[in-house]
PDB file of C-alpha atoms in Angstrom:
ATOM      1  CA  UNK Z1182      -0.024   0.012   0.039  1.00 46.00           C
ATOM      2  CA  UNK Z1183       2.937   2.302   0.527  1.00 52.00           C
ATOM      3  CA  UNK Z1184       3.771   2.095  -3.161  1.00 61.00           C
ATOM      4  CA  UNK Z1185       0.164   2.978  -3.971  1.00 65.00           C
ATOM      5  CA  UNK Z1186       0.312   6.013  -1.698  1.00 69.00           C
ATOM      6  CA  UNK Z1187       3.457   7.221  -3.350  1.00 75.00           C
ATOM      7  CA  UNK Z1188       1.995   6.636  -6.852  1.00 77.00           C
ATOM      8  CA  UNK Z1189      -1.127   8.512  -5.842  1.00 82.00           C
ATOM      9  CA  UNK Z1190       0.847  11.477  -4.433  1.00 82.00           C
ATOM     10  CA  UNK Z1191       3.027  11.593  -7.577  1.00 85.00           C
ATOM     11  CA  UNK Z1192      -0.174  11.904  -9.731  1.00 88.00           C
ATOM     12  CA  UNK Z1193      -1.477  14.812  -7.711  1.00 93.00           C
ATOM     13  CA  UNK Z1194      -0.638  18.502  -8.126  1.00 94.00           C
ATOM     14  CA  UNK Z1195       0.157  20.828  -5.192  1.00 95.00           C
ATOM     15  CA  UNK Z1196      -2.828  20.436  -2.857  1.00 96.00           C
ATOM     16  CA  UNK Z1197      -2.469  23.859  -1.209  1.00 96.00           C
ATOM     17  CA  UNK Z1198      -5.837  25.605  -1.019  1.00 96.00           C
ATOM     18  CA  UNK Z1199      -7.681  22.914  -2.977  1.00 98.00           C
ATOM     19  CA  UNK Z1200     -10.861  21.000  -2.163  1.00 98.00           C
ATOM     20  CA  UNK Z1201     -10.367  17.207  -2.352  1.00 98.00           C
ATOM     21  CA  UNK Z1202     -12.882  14.359  -2.263  1.00 98.00           C
ATOM     22  CA  UNK Z1203     -11.569  10.893  -1.425  1.00 97.00           C
ATOM     23  CA  UNK Z1204     -13.907   8.112  -2.576  1.00 97.00           C
ATOM     24  CA  UNK Z1205     -12.941   4.838  -0.868  1.00 94.00           C
ATOM     25  CA  UNK Z1206     -11.126   6.629   1.989  1.00 95.00           C
ATOM     26  CA  UNK Z1207     -11.059   3.615   4.271  1.00 94.00           C
ATOM     27  CA  UNK Z1208      -9.807   4.512   7.751  1.00 96.00           C
ATOM     28  CA  UNK Z1209      -8.978   8.095   6.733  1.00 96.00           C
ATOM     29  CA  UNK Z1210      -5.288   7.688   6.008  1.00 94.00           C
ATOM     30  CA  UNK Z1211      -5.385   9.429   2.619  1.00 94.00           C
ATOM     31  CA  UNK Z1212      -7.687  12.271   3.685  1.00 97.00           C
ATOM     32  CA  UNK Z1213      -5.338  13.059   6.553  1.00 96.00           C
ATOM     33  CA  UNK Z1214      -2.342  12.869   4.197  1.00 94.00           C
ATOM     34  CA  UNK Z1215      -4.000  15.314   1.784  1.00 96.00           C
ATOM     35  CA  UNK Z1216      -4.992  17.705   4.521  1.00 96.00           C
ATOM     36  CA  UNK Z1217      -1.422  17.538   5.888  1.00 94.00           C
ATOM     37  CA  UNK Z1218      -0.214  18.439   2.319  1.00 92.00           C
ATOM     38  CA  UNK Z1219      -2.251  21.693   2.328  1.00 95.00           C
ATOM     39  CA  UNK Z1220      -5.699  20.819   1.039  1.00 97.00           C
ATOM     40  CA  UNK Z1221      -8.069  23.435   2.435  1.00 97.00           C
ATOM     41  CA  UNK Z1222     -11.117  21.116   2.457  1.00 98.00           C
ATOM     42  CA  UNK Z1223     -11.099  17.292   2.498  1.00 98.00           C
ATOM     43  CA  UNK Z1224     -14.164  14.998   2.513  1.00 98.00           C
ATOM     44  CA  UNK Z1225     -13.733  11.219   2.804  1.00 98.00           C
ATOM     45  CA  UNK Z1226     -16.401   8.739   1.648  1.00 98.00           C
ATOM     46  CA  UNK Z1227     -16.432   4.996   2.136  1.00 97.00           C
ATOM     47  CA  UNK Z1228     -19.101   2.289   2.100  1.00 96.00           C
ATOM     48  CA  UNK Z1229     -17.687   0.572   5.141  1.00 97.00           C
ATOM     49  CA  UNK Z1230     -19.273   2.158   8.265  1.00 98.00           C
ATOM     50  CA  UNK Z1231     -16.656   0.555  10.540  1.00 98.00           C
ATOM     51  CA  UNK Z1232     -13.751   2.160   8.619  1.00 98.00           C
ATOM     52  CA  UNK Z1233     -15.521   5.478   8.625  1.00 98.00           C
ATOM     53  CA  UNK Z1234     -16.012   5.161  12.408  1.00 98.00           C
ATOM     54  CA  UNK Z1235     -12.199   4.661  12.783  1.00 98.00           C
ATOM     55  CA  UNK Z1236     -11.531   7.762  10.651  1.00 98.00           C
ATOM     56  CA  UNK Z1237     -14.028   9.726  12.680  1.00 98.00           C
ATOM     57  CA  UNK Z1238     -12.459   8.677  15.997  1.00 98.00           C
ATOM     58  CA  UNK Z1239      -9.068   9.757  14.665  1.00 97.00           C
ATOM     59  CA  UNK Z1240     -10.628  13.038  13.608  1.00 97.00           C
ATOM     60  CA  UNK Z1241     -12.024  13.525  17.082  1.00 97.00           C
ATOM     61  CA  UNK Z1242      -8.729  12.555  18.742  1.00 97.00           C
ATOM     62  CA  UNK Z1243      -6.599  14.817  16.438  1.00 96.00           C
ATOM     63  CA  UNK Z1244      -8.912  17.324  14.568  1.00 97.00           C
ATOM     64  CA  UNK Z1245      -7.768  18.151  11.086  1.00 96.00           C
ATOM     65  CA  UNK Z1246     -11.055  19.577   9.751  1.00 96.00           C
ATOM     66  CA  UNK Z1247     -11.854  16.516   7.668  1.00 98.00           C
ATOM     67  CA  UNK Z1248     -15.469  15.296   7.255  1.00 97.00           C
ATOM     68  CA  UNK Z1249     -16.370  11.695   6.628  1.00 98.00           C
ATOM     69  CA  UNK Z1250     -19.543  10.140   5.237  1.00 98.00           C
ATOM     70  CA  UNK Z1251     -20.827   6.592   4.562  1.00 98.00           C
ATOM     71  CA  UNK Z1252     -22.104   6.074   1.054  1.00 97.00           C
ATOM     72  CA  UNK Z1253     -22.379   3.055  -1.195  1.00 95.00           C
ATOM     73  CA  UNK Z1254     -20.499   3.683  -4.447  1.00 93.00           C
ATOM     74  CA  UNK Z1255     -23.530   2.618  -6.579  1.00 91.00           C
ATOM     75  CA  UNK Z1256     -25.578   5.439  -4.888  1.00 94.00           C
ATOM     76  CA  UNK Z1257     -22.892   8.050  -4.331  1.00 96.00           C
ATOM     77  CA  UNK Z1258     -24.560  11.437  -4.331  1.00 96.00           C
ATOM     78  CA  UNK Z1259     -23.011  14.551  -5.666  1.00 96.00           C
ATOM     79  CA  UNK Z1260     -20.886  15.573  -2.665  1.00 96.00           C
ATOM     80  CA  UNK Z1261     -20.338  19.210  -3.601  1.00 95.00           C
ATOM     81  CA  UNK Z1262     -17.798  20.730  -5.986  1.00 97.00           C
ATOM     82  CA  UNK Z1263     -14.220  19.591  -5.686  1.00 98.00           C
ATOM     83  CA  UNK Z1264     -10.896  20.628  -7.386  1.00 98.00           C
ATOM     84  CA  UNK Z1265      -9.626  17.073  -7.086  1.00 98.00           C
ATOM     85  CA  UNK Z1266     -11.422  13.782  -6.706  1.00 97.00           C
ATOM     86  CA  UNK Z1267      -9.478  10.668  -5.865  1.00 96.00           C
ATOM     87  CA  UNK Z1268     -11.073   7.269  -5.996  1.00 94.00           C
ATOM     88  CA  UNK Z1269     -10.198   3.610  -5.532  1.00 90.00           C
ATOM     89  CA  UNK Z1270     -12.090   1.664  -8.221  1.00 90.00           C
ATOM     90  CA  UNK Z1271     -12.019  -1.902  -9.479  1.00 87.00           C
ATOM     91  CA  UNK Z1272     -14.146  -1.227 -12.574  1.00 87.00           C
ATOM     92  CA  UNK Z1273     -15.071   1.753 -14.813  1.00 88.00           C
ATOM     93  CA  UNK Z1274     -18.769   1.409 -13.992  1.00 88.00           C
ATOM     94  CA  UNK Z1275     -19.043   4.049 -11.219  1.00 91.00           C
ATOM     95  CA  UNK Z1276     -16.848   6.583 -13.023  1.00 91.00           C
ATOM     96  CA  UNK Z1277     -19.649   8.976 -13.907  1.00 91.00           C
ATOM     97  CA  UNK Z1278     -20.907   8.956 -10.331  1.00 93.00           C
ATOM     98  CA  UNK Z1279     -17.461   9.640  -8.895  1.00 93.00           C
ATOM     99  CA  UNK Z1280     -16.762  12.425 -11.399  1.00 92.00           C
ATOM    100  CA  UNK Z1281     -20.093  14.159 -10.711  1.00 94.00           C
ATOM    101  CA  UNK Z1282     -18.506  16.045  -7.807  1.00 96.00           C
ATOM    102  CA  UNK Z1283     -15.540  17.270  -9.850  1.00 96.00           C
ATOM    103  CA  UNK Z1284     -15.426  21.000 -10.922  1.00 96.00           C
ATOM    104  CA  UNK Z1285     -14.958  21.705 -14.587  1.00 94.00           C
ATOM    105  CA  UNK Z1286     -11.209  21.596 -15.207  1.00 95.00           C
ATOM    106  CA  UNK Z1287     -10.749  19.623 -12.042  1.00 97.00           C
ATOM    107  CA  UNK Z1288      -8.463  16.600 -11.704  1.00 97.00           C
ATOM    108  CA  UNK Z1289      -9.655  12.999 -11.213  1.00 97.00           C
ATOM    109  CA  UNK Z1290      -7.099  10.523  -9.929  1.00 95.00           C
ATOM    110  CA  UNK Z1291      -8.128   6.886  -9.779  1.00 94.00           C
ATOM    111  CA  UNK Z1292      -6.233   3.994  -8.263  1.00 90.00           C
ATOM    112  CA  UNK Z1293      -7.253   0.690  -9.928  1.00 87.00           C
ATOM    113  CA  UNK Z1294      -5.957  -2.881  -9.949  1.00 80.00           C
ATOM    114  CA  UNK Z1295      -3.337  -3.502 -12.591  1.00 73.00           C
ATOM    115  CA  UNK Z1296      -4.871  -4.473 -15.899  1.00 77.00           C
ATOM    116  CA  UNK Z1297      -8.095  -2.518 -15.683  1.00 82.00           C
ATOM    117  CA  UNK Z1298      -8.284  -0.042 -18.550  1.00 82.00           C
ATOM    118  CA  UNK Z1299     -10.140   3.170 -17.789  1.00 89.00           C
ATOM    119  CA  UNK Z1300      -9.017   5.307 -20.712  1.00 90.00           C
ATOM    120  CA  UNK Z1301     -12.074   4.704 -22.917  1.00 91.00           C
ATOM    121  CA  UNK Z1302     -14.487   5.300 -20.042  1.00 91.00           C
ATOM    122  CA  UNK Z1303     -12.617   8.518 -19.106  1.00 93.00           C
ATOM    123  CA  UNK Z1304     -12.853   9.797 -22.648  1.00 92.00           C
ATOM    124  CA  UNK Z1305     -16.535   8.855 -22.816  1.00 90.00           C
ATOM    125  CA  UNK Z1306     -17.157  10.855 -19.620  1.00 89.00           C
ATOM    126  CA  UNK Z1307     -15.574  13.966 -21.090  1.00 90.00           C
ATOM    127  CA  UNK Z1308     -12.058  13.770 -19.648  1.00 94.00           C
ATOM    128  CA  UNK Z1309      -8.864  14.816 -21.358  1.00 93.00           C
ATOM    129  CA  UNK Z1310      -5.140  14.787 -20.599  1.00 94.00           C
ATOM    130  CA  UNK Z1311      -5.469  11.147 -19.547  1.00 91.00           C
ATOM    131  CA  UNK Z1312      -2.374   9.601 -18.068  1.00 90.00           C
ATOM    132  CA  UNK Z1313      -1.869   6.079 -16.769  1.00 88.00           C
ATOM    133  CA  UNK Z1314       0.957   5.417 -14.307  1.00 82.00           C
ATOM    134  CA  UNK Z1315       1.703   1.680 -14.020  1.00 80.00           C
ATOM    135  CA  UNK Z1316       2.787   0.382 -10.651  1.00 76.00           C
ATOM    136  CA  UNK Z1317       3.138  -3.143  -9.362  1.00 74.00           C
ATOM    137  CA  UNK Z1318       0.628  -2.405  -6.541  1.00 71.00           C
ATOM    138  CA  UNK Z1319      -1.950  -0.963  -9.002  1.00 77.00           C
ATOM    139  CA  UNK Z1320      -2.312   1.535 -11.736  1.00 87.00           C
ATOM    140  CA  UNK Z1321      -2.994   5.225 -11.103  1.00 89.00           C
ATOM    141  CA  UNK Z1322      -5.029   7.096 -13.739  1.00 90.00           C
ATOM    142  CA  UNK Z1323      -5.254  10.817 -13.882  1.00 93.00           C
ATOM    143  CA  UNK Z1324      -7.443  12.936 -16.155  1.00 95.00           C
ATOM    144  CA  UNK Z1325      -8.757  16.490 -16.249  1.00 95.00           C
ATOM    145  CA  UNK Z1326     -12.499  17.119 -16.580  1.00 94.00           C
ATOM    146  CA  UNK Z1327     -13.297  19.217 -19.665  1.00 88.00           C
ATOM    147  CA  UNK Z1328     -14.160  22.891 -18.843  1.00 82.00           C
TER     148      UNK Z1328
END
C-alpha cells in the first residue's frame, strides 16, 4: 500500500488551497495525508461504516477539519464541488458517479488494480489529458475534466 500512496501522491498537483474528495477513503489515512499536504477542504467517503468510524475517531482525537460520510459507491450522491477527486475503483462502472462532484477543469485521480483499462471510459465521460501510471501495486489514472 505504501507504493500505492506514493504513486497517488505523484499523480497529484500541489494540494495547497484545494478541495479534495476521497472516494474509498477507508480509515482516513489518505484524507489526513492530503490535509497535511495543504488541502483546504477534505471529505472522505467509504461504504464501510466501521472504517468511517475509525476515521471519525481519529478526527475527534486529532482534529484536522476533515469530514467523513458513509455512502455506497452505486448510490454516491454529488458531494459538492471539488478541485480534485481521488477514488479507488475496481471497474469503470461508477466513474460517472465519482466524477459528478468534480469541478470543470478539475483533476480526477483513480487507483485501480493493474490491468483494468479506464481510458475509454474517461474519454466517454468528457475527460482529457489522460495519463496512466503503471505500478506493481496498481495503476494510477489521472485525467482532467473538460471545462
